[in-house]
XYZ file of C-alpha atoms in Angstrom:
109
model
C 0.000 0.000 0.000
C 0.960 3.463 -0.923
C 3.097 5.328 1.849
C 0.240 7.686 4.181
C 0.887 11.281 3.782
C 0.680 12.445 7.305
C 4.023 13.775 8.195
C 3.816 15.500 11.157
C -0.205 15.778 11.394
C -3.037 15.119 14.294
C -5.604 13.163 12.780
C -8.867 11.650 14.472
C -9.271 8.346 14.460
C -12.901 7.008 14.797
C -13.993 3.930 16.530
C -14.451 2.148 12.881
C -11.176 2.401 12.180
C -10.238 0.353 15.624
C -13.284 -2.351 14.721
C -11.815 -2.941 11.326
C -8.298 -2.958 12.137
C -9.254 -6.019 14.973
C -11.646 -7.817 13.394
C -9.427 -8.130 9.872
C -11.803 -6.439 7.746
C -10.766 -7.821 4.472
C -11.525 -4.250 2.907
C -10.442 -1.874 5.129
C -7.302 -3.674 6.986
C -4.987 -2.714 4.435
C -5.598 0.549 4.891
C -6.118 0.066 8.913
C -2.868 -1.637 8.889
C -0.874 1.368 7.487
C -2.496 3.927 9.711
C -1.490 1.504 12.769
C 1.947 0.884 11.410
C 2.534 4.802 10.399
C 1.469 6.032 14.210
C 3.915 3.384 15.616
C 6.795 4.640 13.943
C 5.572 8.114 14.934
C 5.114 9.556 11.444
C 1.884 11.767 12.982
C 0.133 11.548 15.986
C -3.501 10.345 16.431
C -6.334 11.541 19.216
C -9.834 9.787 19.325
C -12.199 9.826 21.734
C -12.748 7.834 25.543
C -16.307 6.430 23.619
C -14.346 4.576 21.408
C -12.636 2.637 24.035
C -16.805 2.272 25.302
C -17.619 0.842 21.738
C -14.655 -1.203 21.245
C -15.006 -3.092 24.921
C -18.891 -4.404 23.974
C -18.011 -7.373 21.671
C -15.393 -8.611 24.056
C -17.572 -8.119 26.996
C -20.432 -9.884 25.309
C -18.492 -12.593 24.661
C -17.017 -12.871 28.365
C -13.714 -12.463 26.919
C -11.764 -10.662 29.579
C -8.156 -11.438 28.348
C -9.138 -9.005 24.854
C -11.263 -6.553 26.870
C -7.448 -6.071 29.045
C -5.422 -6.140 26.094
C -7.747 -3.349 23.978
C -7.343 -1.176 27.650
C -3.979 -1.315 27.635
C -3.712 -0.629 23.989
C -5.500 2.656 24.402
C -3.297 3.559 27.338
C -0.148 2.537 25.591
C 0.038 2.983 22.082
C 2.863 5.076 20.809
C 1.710 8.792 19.540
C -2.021 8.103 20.427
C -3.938 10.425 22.703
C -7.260 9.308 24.078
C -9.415 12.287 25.262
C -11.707 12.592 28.076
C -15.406 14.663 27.688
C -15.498 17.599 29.123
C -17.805 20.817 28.929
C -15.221 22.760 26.052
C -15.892 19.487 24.130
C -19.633 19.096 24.239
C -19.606 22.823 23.278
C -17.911 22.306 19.974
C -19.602 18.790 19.666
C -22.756 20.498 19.622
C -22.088 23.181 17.316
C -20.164 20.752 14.660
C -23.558 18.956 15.433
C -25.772 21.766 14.740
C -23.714 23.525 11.794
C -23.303 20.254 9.674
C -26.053 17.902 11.106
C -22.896 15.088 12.374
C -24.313 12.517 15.170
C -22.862 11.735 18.213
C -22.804 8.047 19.392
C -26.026 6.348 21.206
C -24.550 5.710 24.178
């Protein structure tokens, strides 16, 4: 796959990208792959959000399968160059007015 031209950038990474990457999606974990490999080496850095460590726990947990549901936790806390953010007020602000200016929806939690 063609080298990913994110030198130096922050890019958001959305809790599809994370589902695709573990499950193997034939389609997607090419792509999945080089974003994973890319961030390792530190070629950009990556933020996404504390709900996508909420989304990505369910399958494990339904499944009673505590030794993934550890490993995807310590993932998220350890994975070179990515930042996983907390909620706070500041972001709900600007969640709600990306929400309201371009009609974007915010996960059924």
């Amino acid at each position: 796959m063609e080298e990913l031209k994110l030198k130096g950038k922050i890019i958001g990474l959305d809790t599809m990208v994370f589902i695709y990457h573990f499950e193997e999606n034939q389609l997607y974990s090419p792509l999945t792959f080089s974003i994973f490999e890319s961030l390792e080496k530190g070629n950009f850095q990556a933020i996404t959000s504390i709900l996508t460590l909420l989304e990505i726990l369910v399958k494990p947990k339904k499944e009673n399968n505590l030794l993934l549901t550890e490993r995807y936790k310590l993932l998220f806390e350890t994975f070179p160059n990515l930042q996983v953010k907390e909620l706070n007020e500041n972001i709900a602000d600007i969640a709600s007015s990306l929400r309201a200016n371009y009609n974007i929806n915010t996960p059924k939690c």
